[in-house]
Amino acid sequence: MAFSPRRIDRIMSLLVYSVFAGLALWAGIKLINHSLNTRFYEDFLVGWETAIRTYNAQGRVWPRFTGSNHAAYMENLVRRMRGQDASPPPSNTRKRFVYRLDRLGDAEEDIFFLCFPDKMVLYGMSFKTFSSLDKRIDGRSDEQRGHFRGWKSKDGFSYIGQVLL
């Protein structure tokens, strides 16, 4: 059975339009995910870095960290910072030190911030997020060099990042 030229034209048109629609969808998803990564970095991570530097410049006392009181320590720090001109940035969760990164096509990431006078530690990142932040902060992705360093966490899936201030 031979296809008529009209039928071949319709099939080819459908194929071409499908490819263009798929490329437009792919590019749109990439653009949305890039904007979500940029918002996380510029609005949240840089906001925390600015708040820590301001808090340090004011000579404020940091809460006591025991190694097992992560959330309580950060709640205490946020409470102290809010009373000063070093207020931490708002988060997209109820906790100011937890940020939810929900990109299209990827699993949600709840990134926990632990801040100290000389560094910020980020828990719960995927390798994709870690690599993106490393490229943005250091200019290239290298786990052991630069201002942003990291390692794979004990769960084997997520990464822990450390921003040196």
GROMACS .gro file of N, CA and C in nm:
model
  495
    1MET      N    1   0.084  -0.117   0.000
    1MET     CA    2   0.000   0.000   0.000
    1MET      C    3   0.089   0.124   0.000
    2ALA      N    4   0.072   0.208  -0.096
    2ALA     CA    5   0.152   0.330  -0.111
    2ALA      C    6   0.078   0.447  -0.047
    3PHE      N    7   0.156   0.534   0.019
    3PHE     CA    8   0.097   0.655   0.077
    3PHE      C    9   0.089   0.763  -0.029
    4SER      N   10  -0.017   0.839  -0.023
    4SER     CA   11  -0.032   0.950  -0.118
    4SER      C   12   0.058   1.065  -0.074
    5PRO      N   13   0.098   1.150  -0.166
    5PRO     CA   14   0.183   1.265  -0.129
    5PRO      C   15   0.118   1.354  -0.023
    6ARG      N   16  -0.012   1.368  -0.028
    6ARG     CA   17  -0.084   1.450   0.071
    6ARG      C   18  -0.071   1.389   0.210
    7ARG      N   19  -0.082   1.259   0.218
    7ARG     CA   20  -0.072   1.190   0.347
    7ARG      C   21   0.072   1.199   0.402
    8ILE      N   22   0.169   1.187   0.315
    8ILE     CA   23   0.310   1.200   0.355
    8ILE      C   24   0.336   1.341   0.407
    9ASP      N   25   0.281   1.443   0.340
    9ASP     CA   26   0.297   1.581   0.386
    9ASP      C   27   0.238   1.600   0.526
   10ARG      N   28   0.123   1.544   0.549
   10ARG     CA   29   0.058   1.556   0.681
   10ARG      C   30   0.142   1.487   0.789
   11ILE      N   31   0.190   1.370   0.758
   11ILE     CA   32   0.273   1.297   0.856
   11ILE      C   33   0.400   1.374   0.887
   12MET      N   34   0.465   1.426   0.784
   12MET     CA   35   0.589   1.502   0.804
   12MET      C   36   0.562   1.631   0.880
   13SER      N   37   0.452   1.699   0.849
   13SER     CA   38   0.415   1.821   0.922
   13SER      C   39   0.392   1.790   1.069
   14LEU      N   40   0.319   1.683   1.096
   14LEU     CA   41   0.294   1.643   1.234
   14LEU      C   42   0.424   1.612   1.306
   15LEU      N   43   0.515   1.546   1.239
   15LEU     CA   44   0.644   1.513   1.298
   15LEU      C   45   0.726   1.639   1.327
   16VAL      N   46   0.731   1.730   1.231
   16VAL     CA   47   0.808   1.855   1.249
   16VAL      C   48   0.748   1.938   1.362
   17TYR      N   49   0.616   1.954   1.364
   17TYR     CA   50   0.552   2.032   1.469
   17TYR      C   51   0.570   1.966   1.606
   18SER      N   52   0.567   1.836   1.610
   18SER     CA   53   0.589   1.765   1.738
   18SER      C   54   0.730   1.787   1.790
   19VAL      N   55   0.828   1.785   1.701
   19VAL     CA   56   0.967   1.810   1.741
   19VAL      C   57   0.981   1.952   1.794
   20PHE      N   58   0.924   2.051   1.724
   20PHE     CA   59   0.932   2.189   1.770
   20PHE      C   60   0.861   2.209   1.903
   21ALA      N   61   0.746   2.146   1.920
   21ALA     CA   62   0.674   2.157   2.047
   21ALA      C   63   0.754   2.093   2.160
   22GLY      N   64   0.816   1.980   2.133
   22GLY     CA   65   0.899   1.914   2.234
   22GLY      C   66   1.020   1.998   2.272
   23LEU      N   67   1.084   2.060   2.173
   23LEU     CA   68   1.198   2.148   2.201
   23LEU      C   69   1.156   2.271   2.281
   24ALA      N   70   1.041   2.329   2.248
   24ALA     CA   71   0.991   2.445   2.322
   24ALA      C   72   0.960   2.406   2.466
   25LEU      N   73   0.900   2.290   2.487
   25LEU     CA   74   0.870   2.243   2.622
   25LEU      C   75   0.998   2.218   2.700
   26TRP      N   76   1.094   2.152   2.639
   26TRP     CA   77   1.224   2.126   2.704
   26TRP      C   78   1.293   2.257   2.743
   27ALA      N   79   1.295   2.354   2.650
   27ALA     CA   80   1.360   2.483   2.678
   27ALA      C   81   1.286   2.557   2.789
   28GLY      N   82   1.155   2.549   2.790
   28GLY     CA   83   1.076   2.615   2.896
   28GLY      C   84   1.105   2.557   3.033
   29ILE      N   85   1.114   2.425   3.040
   29ILE     CA   86   1.145   2.360   3.168
   29ILE      C   87   1.284   2.398   3.214
   30LYS      N   88   1.381   2.399   3.123
   30LYS     CA   89   1.518   2.439   3.159
   30LYS      C   90   1.521   2.583   3.209
   31LEU      N   91   1.446   2.671   3.144
   31LEU     CA   92   1.443   2.812   3.184
   31LEU      C   93   1.379   2.829   3.322
   32ILE      N   94   1.270   2.759   3.347
   32ILE     CA   95   1.205   2.766   3.479
   32ILE      C   96   1.298   2.713   3.587
   33ASN      N   97   1.362   2.600   3.563
   33ASN     CA   98   1.453   2.543   3.663
   33ASN      C   99   1.573   2.633   3.687
   34HIS      N  100   1.622   2.696   3.582
   34HIS     CA  101   1.733   2.791   3.599
   34HIS      C  102   1.690   2.909   3.685
   35SER      N  103   1.570   2.959   3.663
   35SER     CA  104   1.523   3.072   3.744
   35SER      C  105   1.502   3.031   3.889
   36LEU      N  106   1.458   2.908   3.914
   36LEU     CA  107   1.443   2.860   4.052
   36LEU      C  108   1.579   2.847   4.121
   37ASN      N  109   1.679   2.798   4.048
   37ASN     CA  110   1.816   2.790   4.103
   37ASN      C  111   1.870   2.930   4.132
   38THR      N  112   1.846   3.023   4.041
   38THR     CA  113   1.894   3.160   4.058
   38THR      C  114   1.827   3.225   4.178
   39ARG      N  115   1.697   3.205   4.195
   39ARG     CA  116   1.626   3.261   4.311
   39ARG      C  117   1.682   3.204   4.441
   40PHE      N  118   1.706   3.074   4.443
   40PHE     CA  119   1.763   3.012   4.562
   40PHE      C  120   1.898   3.075   4.595
   41TYR      N  121   1.984   3.090   4.496
   41TYR     CA  122   2.117   3.144   4.520
   41TYR      C  123   2.112   3.292   4.558
   42GLU      N  124   2.050   3.373   4.473
   42GLU     CA  125   2.055   3.518   4.492
   42GLU      C  126   1.970   3.567   4.608
   43ASP      N  127   1.850   3.514   4.623
   43ASP     CA  128   1.762   3.563   4.727
   43ASP      C  129   1.788   3.499   4.863
   44PHE      N  130   1.825   3.372   4.863
   44PHE     CA  131   1.836   3.302   4.990
   44PHE      C  132   1.980   3.286   5.037
   45LEU      N  133   2.063   3.224   4.957
   45LEU     CA  134   2.201   3.199   4.999
   45LEU      C  135   2.279   3.330   5.018
   46VAL      N  136   2.270   3.420   4.923
   46VAL     CA  137   2.339   3.549   4.936
   46VAL      C  138   2.277   3.631   5.049
   47GLY      N  139   2.146   3.619   5.068
   47GLY     CA  140   2.080   3.688   5.180
   47GLY      C  141   2.132   3.641   5.314
   48TRP      N  142   2.151   3.509   5.328
   48TRP     CA  143   2.207   3.456   5.453
   48TRP      C  144   2.352   3.502   5.471
   49GLU      N  145   2.428   3.501   5.364
   49GLU     CA  146   2.568   3.543   5.374
   49GLU      C  147   2.576   3.690   5.419
   50THR      N  148   2.490   3.774   5.363
   50THR     CA  149   2.487   3.915   5.402
   50THR      C  150   2.446   3.931   5.548
   51ALA      N  151   2.346   3.855   5.591
   51ALA     CA  152   2.300   3.863   5.730
   51ALA      C  153   2.411   3.819   5.826
   52ILE      N  154   2.483   3.714   5.792
   52ILE     CA  155   2.592   3.667   5.879
   52ILE      C  156   2.704   3.769   5.887
   53ARG      N  157   2.742   3.825   5.773
   53ARG     CA  158   2.849   3.925   5.773
   53ARG      C  159   2.807   4.049   5.852
   54THR      N  160   2.682   4.091   5.840
   54THR     CA  161   2.633   4.206   5.915
   54THR      C  162   2.631   4.176   6.064
   55TYR      N  163   2.585   4.057   6.099
   55TYR     CA  164   2.578   4.016   6.239
   55TYR      C  165   2.719   4.012   6.299
   56ASN      N  166   2.815   3.959   6.224
   56ASN     CA  167   2.954   3.955   6.271
   56ASN      C  168   3.012   4.096   6.285
   57ALA      N  169   2.981   4.184   6.189
   57ALA     CA  170   3.035   4.321   6.192
   57ALA      C  171   2.983   4.398   6.313
   58GLN      N  172   2.863   4.363   6.358
   58GLN     CA  173   2.805   4.429   6.475
   58GLN      C  174   2.865   4.376   6.605
   59GLY      N  175   2.944   4.270   6.595
   59GLY     CA  176   3.006   4.212   6.714
   59GLY      C  177   2.909   4.139   6.805
   60ARG      N  178   2.806   4.085   6.747
   60ARG     CA  179   2.702   4.014   6.825
   60ARG      C  180   2.752   3.877   6.870
   61VAL      N  181   2.691   3.827   6.977
   61VAL     CA  182   2.727   3.697   7.034
   61VAL      C  183   2.645   3.589   6.964
   62TRP      N  184   2.714   3.484   6.925
   62TRP     CA  185   2.648   3.372   6.859
   62TRP      C  186   2.596   3.274   6.964
   63PRO      N  187   2.484   3.206   6.934
   63PRO     CA  188   2.435   3.105   7.028
   63PRO      C  189   2.534   2.989   7.040
   64ARG      N  190   2.517   2.910   7.143
   64ARG     CA  191   2.607   2.796   7.167
   64ARG      C  192   2.558   2.676   7.084
   65PHE      N  193   2.650   2.618   7.008
   65PHE     CA  194   2.620   2.500   6.926
   65PHE      C  195   2.686   2.380   6.991
   66THR      N  196   2.606   2.277   7.020
   66THR     CA  197   2.659   2.159   7.088
   66THR      C  198   2.689   2.043   6.993
   67GLY      N  199   2.645   2.053   6.870
   67GLY     CA  200   2.665   1.945   6.775
   67GLY      C  201   2.542   1.858   6.759
   68SER      N  202   2.447   1.871   6.849
   68SER     CA  203   2.325   1.790   6.837
   68SER      C  204   2.199   1.876   6.840
   69ASN      N  205   2.215   2.007   6.847
   69ASN     CA  206   2.099   2.096   6.856
   69ASN      C  207   2.083   2.183   6.732
   70HIS      N  208   2.090   2.123   6.615
   70HIS     CA  209   2.090   2.198   6.488
   70HIS      C  210   1.971   2.293   6.476
   71ALA      N  211   1.849   2.242   6.485
   71ALA     CA  212   1.730   2.324   6.465
   71ALA      C  213   1.715   2.427   6.577
   72ALA      N  214   1.736   2.387   6.701
   72ALA     CA  215   1.724   2.481   6.813
   72ALA      C  216   1.829   2.591   6.802
   73TYR      N  217   1.949   2.555   6.762
   73TYR     CA  218   2.056   2.654   6.743
   73TYR      C  219   2.016   2.756   6.637
   74MET      N  220   1.964   2.708   6.525
   74MET     CA  221   1.927   2.799   6.416
   74MET      C  222   1.806   2.885   6.454
   75GLU      N  223   1.710   2.829   6.526
   75GLU     CA  224   1.596   2.910   6.572
   75GLU      C  225   1.644   3.021   6.665
   76ASN      N  226   1.737   2.989   6.753
   76ASN     CA  227   1.793   3.089   6.844
   76ASN      C  228   1.869   3.195   6.766
   77LEU      N  229   1.947   3.154   6.667
   77LEU     CA  230   2.023   3.249   6.586
   77LEU      C  231   1.930   3.342   6.509
   78VAL      N  232   1.826   3.287   6.448
   78VAL     CA  233   1.730   3.368   6.373
   78VAL      C  234   1.662   3.468   6.466
   79ARG      N  235   1.625   3.425   6.584
   79ARG     CA  236   1.562   3.514   6.682
   79ARG      C  237   1.657   3.630   6.717
   80ARG      N  238   1.783   3.599   6.739
   80ARG     CA  239   1.881   3.704   6.772
   80ARG      C  240   1.905   3.798   6.654
   81MET      N  241   1.910   3.743   6.535
   81MET     CA  242   1.937   3.825   6.416
   81MET      C  243   1.820   3.917   6.384
   82ARG      N  244   1.699   3.872   6.407
   82ARG     CA  245   1.580   3.953   6.377
   82ARG      C  246   1.579   4.081   6.459
   83GLY      N  247   1.630   4.078   6.580
   83GLY     CA  248   1.633   4.197   6.664
   83GLY      C  249   1.736   4.298   6.621
   84GLN      N  250   1.823   4.262   6.531
   84GLN     CA  251   1.930   4.349   6.484
   84GLN      C  252   1.902   4.389   6.338
   85ASP      N  253   1.995   4.457   6.278
   85ASP     CA  254   1.984   4.492   6.136
   85ASP      C  255   2.032   4.379   6.047
   86ALA      N  256   2.046   4.260   6.102
   86ALA     CA  257   2.101   4.146   6.029
   86ALA      C  258   1.995   4.038   6.009
   87SER      N  259   1.875   4.079   5.979
   87SER     CA  260   1.766   3.983   5.965
   87SER      C  261   1.791   3.888   5.848
   88PRO      N  262   1.777   3.758   5.872
   88PRO     CA  263   1.796   3.661   5.763
   88PRO      C  264   1.684   3.671   5.660
   89PRO      N  265   1.709   3.625   5.539
   89PRO     CA  266   1.607   3.636   5.434
   89PRO      C  267   1.489   3.543   5.463
   90PRO      N  268   1.372   3.578   5.410
   90PRO     CA  269   1.258   3.488   5.426
   90PRO      C  270   1.279   3.361   5.344
   91SER      N  271   1.216   3.255   5.389
   91SER     CA  272   1.225   3.126   5.321
   91SER      C  273   1.091   3.095   5.256
   92ASN      N  274   1.088   2.991   5.177
   92ASN     CA  275   0.962   2.945   5.120
   92ASN      C  276   0.902   2.831   5.204
   93THR      N  277   0.953   2.815   5.326
   93THR     CA  278   0.897   2.720   5.423
   93THR      C  279   0.868   2.798   5.552
   94ARG      N  280   0.817   2.731   5.652
   94ARG     CA  281   0.787   2.798   5.778
   94ARG      C  282   0.914   2.831   5.857
   95LYS      N  283   1.021   2.763   5.830
   95LYS     CA  284   1.148   2.787   5.899
   95LYS      C  285   1.237   2.873   5.810
   96ARG      N  286   1.298   2.974   5.865
   96ARG     CA  287   1.384   3.062   5.786
   96ARG      C  288   1.514   2.995   5.744
   97PHE      N  289   1.547   2.885   5.804
   97PHE     CA  290   1.674   2.818   5.774
   97PHE      C  291   1.654   2.690   5.694
   98VAL      N  292   1.536   2.668   5.641
   98VAL     CA  293   1.507   2.555   5.552
   98VAL      C  294   1.445   2.611   5.425
   99TYR      N  295   1.503   2.572   5.311
   99TYR     CA  296   1.454   2.620   5.182
   99TYR      C  297   1.413   2.498   5.099
  100ARG      N  298   1.294   2.505   5.040
  100ARG     CA  299   1.246   2.395   4.955
  100ARG      C  300   1.269   2.432   4.810
  101LEU      N  301   1.352   2.353   4.745
  101LEU     CA  302   1.381   2.371   4.603
  101LEU      C  303   1.301   2.265   4.527
  102ASP      N  304   1.202   2.309   4.452
  102ASP     CA  305   1.111   2.218   4.382
  102ASP      C  306   1.116   2.249   4.233
  103ARG      N  307   1.213   2.187   4.165
  103ARG     CA  308   1.229   2.207   4.021
  103ARG      C  309   1.139   2.111   3.944
  104LEU      N  310   1.105   2.150   3.823
  104LEU     CA  311   1.023   2.065   3.737
  104LEU      C  312   1.104   1.944   3.693
  105GLY      N  313   1.048   1.827   3.708
  105GLY     CA  314   1.114   1.705   3.664
  105GLY      C  315   1.211   1.645   3.764
  106ASP      N  316   1.233   1.712   3.876
  106ASP     CA  317   1.325   1.662   3.979
  106ASP      C  318   1.250   1.647   4.111
  107ALA      N  319   1.307   1.569   4.199
  107ALA     CA  320   1.248   1.552   4.332
  107ALA      C  321   1.267   1.679   4.414
  108GLU      N  322   1.175   1.706   4.505
  108GLU     CA  323   1.187   1.820   4.596
  108GLU      C  324   1.310   1.805   4.683
  109GLU      N  325   1.372   1.917   4.712
  109GLU     CA  326   1.487   1.918   4.802
  109GLU      C  327   1.458   2.016   4.916
  110ASP      N  328   1.465   1.968   5.039
  110ASP     CA  329   1.457   2.056   5.155
  110ASP      C  330   1.599   2.078   5.203
  111ILE      N  331   1.650   2.198   5.179
  111ILE     CA  332   1.789   2.230   5.209
  111ILE      C  333   1.794   2.301   5.344
  112PHE      N  334   1.866   2.242   5.438
  112PHE     CA  335   1.878   2.293   5.574
  112PHE      C  336   2.006   2.374   5.585
  113PHE      N  337   1.996   2.496   5.637
  113PHE     CA  338   2.113   2.582   5.657
  113PHE      C  339   2.157   2.577   5.803
  114LEU      N  340   2.286   2.564   5.822
  114LEU     CA  341   2.346   2.572   5.955
  114LEU      C  342   2.456   2.676   5.945
  115CYS      N  343   2.442   2.784   6.018
  115CYS     CA  344   2.532   2.898   6.002
  115CYS      C  345   2.622   2.916   6.123
  116PHE      N  346   2.746   2.952   6.094
  116PHE     CA  347   2.847   2.981   6.195
  116PHE      C  348   2.913   3.114   6.158
  117PRO      N  349   2.992   3.173   6.245
  117PRO     CA  350   3.055   3.302   6.212
  117PRO      C  351   3.144   3.298   6.088
  118ASP      N  352   3.202   3.183   6.056
  118ASP     CA  353   3.296   3.176   5.945
  118ASP      C  354   3.252   3.088   5.829
  119LYS      N  355   3.133   3.027   5.839
  119LYS     CA  356   3.088   2.938   5.731
  119LYS      C  357   2.939   2.910   5.741
  120MET      N  358   2.884   2.863   5.630
  120MET     CA  359   2.747   2.813   5.624
  120MET      C  360   2.753   2.669   5.574
  121VAL      N  361   2.678   2.582   5.637
  121VAL     CA  362   2.674   2.442   5.595
  121VAL      C  363   2.532   2.414   5.544
  122LEU      N  364   2.523   2.355   5.427
  122LEU     CA  365   2.395   2.325   5.364
  122LEU      C  366   2.378   2.174   5.356
  123TYR      N  367   2.269   2.125   5.409
  123TYR     CA  368   2.239   1.981   5.410
  123TYR      C  369   2.122   1.951   5.318
  124GLY      N  370   2.126   1.835   5.253
  124GLY     CA  371   2.012   1.785   5.178
  124GLY      C  372   2.005   1.825   5.033
  125MET      N  373   2.117   1.862   4.973
  125MET     CA  374   2.118   1.901   4.832
  125MET      C  375   2.141   1.779   4.743
  126SER      N  376   2.084   1.784   4.625
  126SER     CA  377   2.116   1.683   4.525
  126SER      C  378   2.250   1.720   4.462
  127PHE      N  379   2.309   1.626   4.389
  127PHE     CA  380   2.434   1.657   4.322
  127PHE      C  381   2.414   1.768   4.219
  128LYS      N  382   2.298   1.770   4.155
  128LYS     CA  383   2.268   1.872   4.055
  128LYS      C  384   2.271   2.012   4.119
  129THR      N  385   2.210   2.026   4.236
  129THR     CA  386   2.209   2.154   4.307
  129THR      C  387   2.349   2.188   4.355
  130PHE      N  388   2.419   2.090   4.410
  130PHE     CA  389   2.554   2.112   4.458
  130PHE      C  390   2.644   2.162   4.345
  131SER      N  391   2.639   2.094   4.233
  131SER     CA  392   2.722   2.130   4.119
  131SER      C  393   2.686   2.269   4.066
  132SER      N  394   2.559   2.300   4.060
  132SER     CA  395   2.514   2.431   4.014
  132SER      C  396   2.564   2.542   4.106
  133LEU      N  397   2.554   2.522   4.236
  133LEU     CA  398   2.603   2.621   4.332
  133LEU      C  399   2.754   2.635   4.325
  134ASP      N  400   2.823   2.524   4.310
  134ASP     CA  401   2.969   2.529   4.303
  134ASP      C  402   3.015   2.608   4.181
  135LYS      N  403   2.951   2.586   4.068
  135LYS     CA  404   2.985   2.662   3.948
  135LYS      C  405   2.955   2.810   3.965
  136ARG      N  406   2.844   2.840   4.030
  136ARG     CA  407   2.804   2.980   4.050
  136ARG      C  408   2.896   3.051   4.148
  137ILE      N  409   2.936   2.983   4.256
  137ILE     CA  410   3.018   3.046   4.360
  137ILE      C  411   3.166   3.049   4.321
  138ASP      N  412   3.219   2.936   4.274
  138ASP     CA  413   3.363   2.925   4.246
  138ASP      C  414   3.399   2.939   4.099
  139GLY      N  415   3.302   2.937   4.012
  139GLY     CA  416   3.331   2.946   3.869
  139GLY      C  417   3.352   2.812   3.802
  140ARG      N  418   3.368   2.707   3.880
  140ARG     CA  419   3.380   2.571   3.826
  140ARG      C  420   3.338   2.473   3.935
  141SER      N  421   3.304   2.354   3.894
  141SER     CA  422   3.257   2.253   3.988
  141SER      C  423   3.375   2.167   4.035
  142ASP      N  424   3.414   2.187   4.159
  142ASP     CA  425   3.523   2.112   4.219
  142ASP      C  426   3.490   2.100   4.369
  143GLU      N  427   3.468   1.979   4.415
  143GLU     CA  428   3.421   1.956   4.550
  143GLU      C  429   3.519   2.000   4.658
  144GLN      N  430   3.648   2.003   4.630
  144GLN     CA  431   3.748   2.025   4.734
  144GLN      C  432   3.820   2.158   4.726
  145ARG      N  433   3.785   2.244   4.632
  145ARG     CA  434   3.855   2.372   4.617
  145ARG      C  435   3.757   2.487   4.611
  146GLY      N  436   3.804   2.604   4.649
  146GLY     CA  437   3.724   2.725   4.640
  146GLY      C  438   3.651   2.757   4.768
  147HIS      N  439   3.558   2.852   4.757
  147HIS     CA  440   3.480   2.895   4.874
  147HIS      C  441   3.363   2.802   4.902
  148PHE      N  442   3.327   2.720   4.805
  148PHE     CA  443   3.218   2.624   4.824
  148PHE      C  444   3.274   2.484   4.807
  149ARG      N  445   3.270   2.411   4.915
  149ARG     CA  446   3.322   2.274   4.916
  149ARG      C  447   3.213   2.179   4.962
  150GLY      N  448   3.232   2.051   4.937
  150GLY     CA  449   3.128   1.959   4.979
  150GLY      C  450   3.168   1.815   4.969
  151TRP      N  451   3.076   1.730   5.013
  151TRP     CA  452   3.096   1.586   5.013
  151TRP      C  453   2.961   1.518   5.015
  152LYS      N  454   2.962   1.393   4.979
  152LYS     CA  455   2.840   1.312   4.979
  152LYS      C  456   2.803   1.280   5.124
  153SER      N  457   2.675   1.289   5.156
  153SER     CA  458   2.632   1.261   5.292
  153SER      C  459   2.626   1.111   5.318
  154LYS      N  460   2.603   1.075   5.441
  154LYS     CA  461   2.602   0.933   5.480
  154LYS      C  462   2.488   0.855   5.415
  155ASP      N  463   2.380   0.925   5.377
  155ASP     CA  464   2.268   0.853   5.314
  155ASP      C  465   2.301   0.808   5.172
  156GLY      N  466   2.410   0.860   5.114
  156GLY     CA  467   2.454   0.818   4.982
  156GLY      C  468   2.386   0.887   4.866
  157PHE      N  469   2.284   0.969   4.893
  157PHE     CA  470   2.210   1.035   4.787
  157PHE      C  471   2.232   1.185   4.785
  158SER      N  472   2.229   1.246   4.900
  158SER     CA  473   2.237   1.392   4.906
  158SER      C  474   2.381   1.437   4.932
  159TYR      N  475   2.401   1.566   4.915
  159TYR     CA  476   2.532   1.627   4.935
  159TYR      C  477   2.525   1.729   5.048
  160ILE      N  478   2.637   1.749   5.111
  160ILE     CA  479   2.654   1.852   5.213
  160ILE      C  480   2.751   1.953   5.156
  161GLY      N  481   2.712   2.078   5.157
  161GLY     CA  482   2.798   2.184   5.104
  161GLY      C  483   2.839   2.278   5.215
  162GLN      N  484   2.954   2.337   5.199
  162GLN     CA  485   3.007   2.429   5.299
  162GLN      C  486   3.055   2.555   5.227
  163VAL      N  487   2.996   2.669   5.263
  163VAL     CA  488   3.035   2.797   5.207
  163VAL      C  489   3.126   2.865   5.308
  164LEU      N  490   3.249   2.888   5.269
  164LEU     CA  491   3.344   2.957   5.357
  164LEU      C  492   3.327   3.106   5.342
  165LEU      N  493   3.314   3.174   5.454
  165LEU     CA  494   3.293   3.321   5.450
  165LEU      C  495   3.423   3.394   5.471
   0.00000   0.00000   0.00000
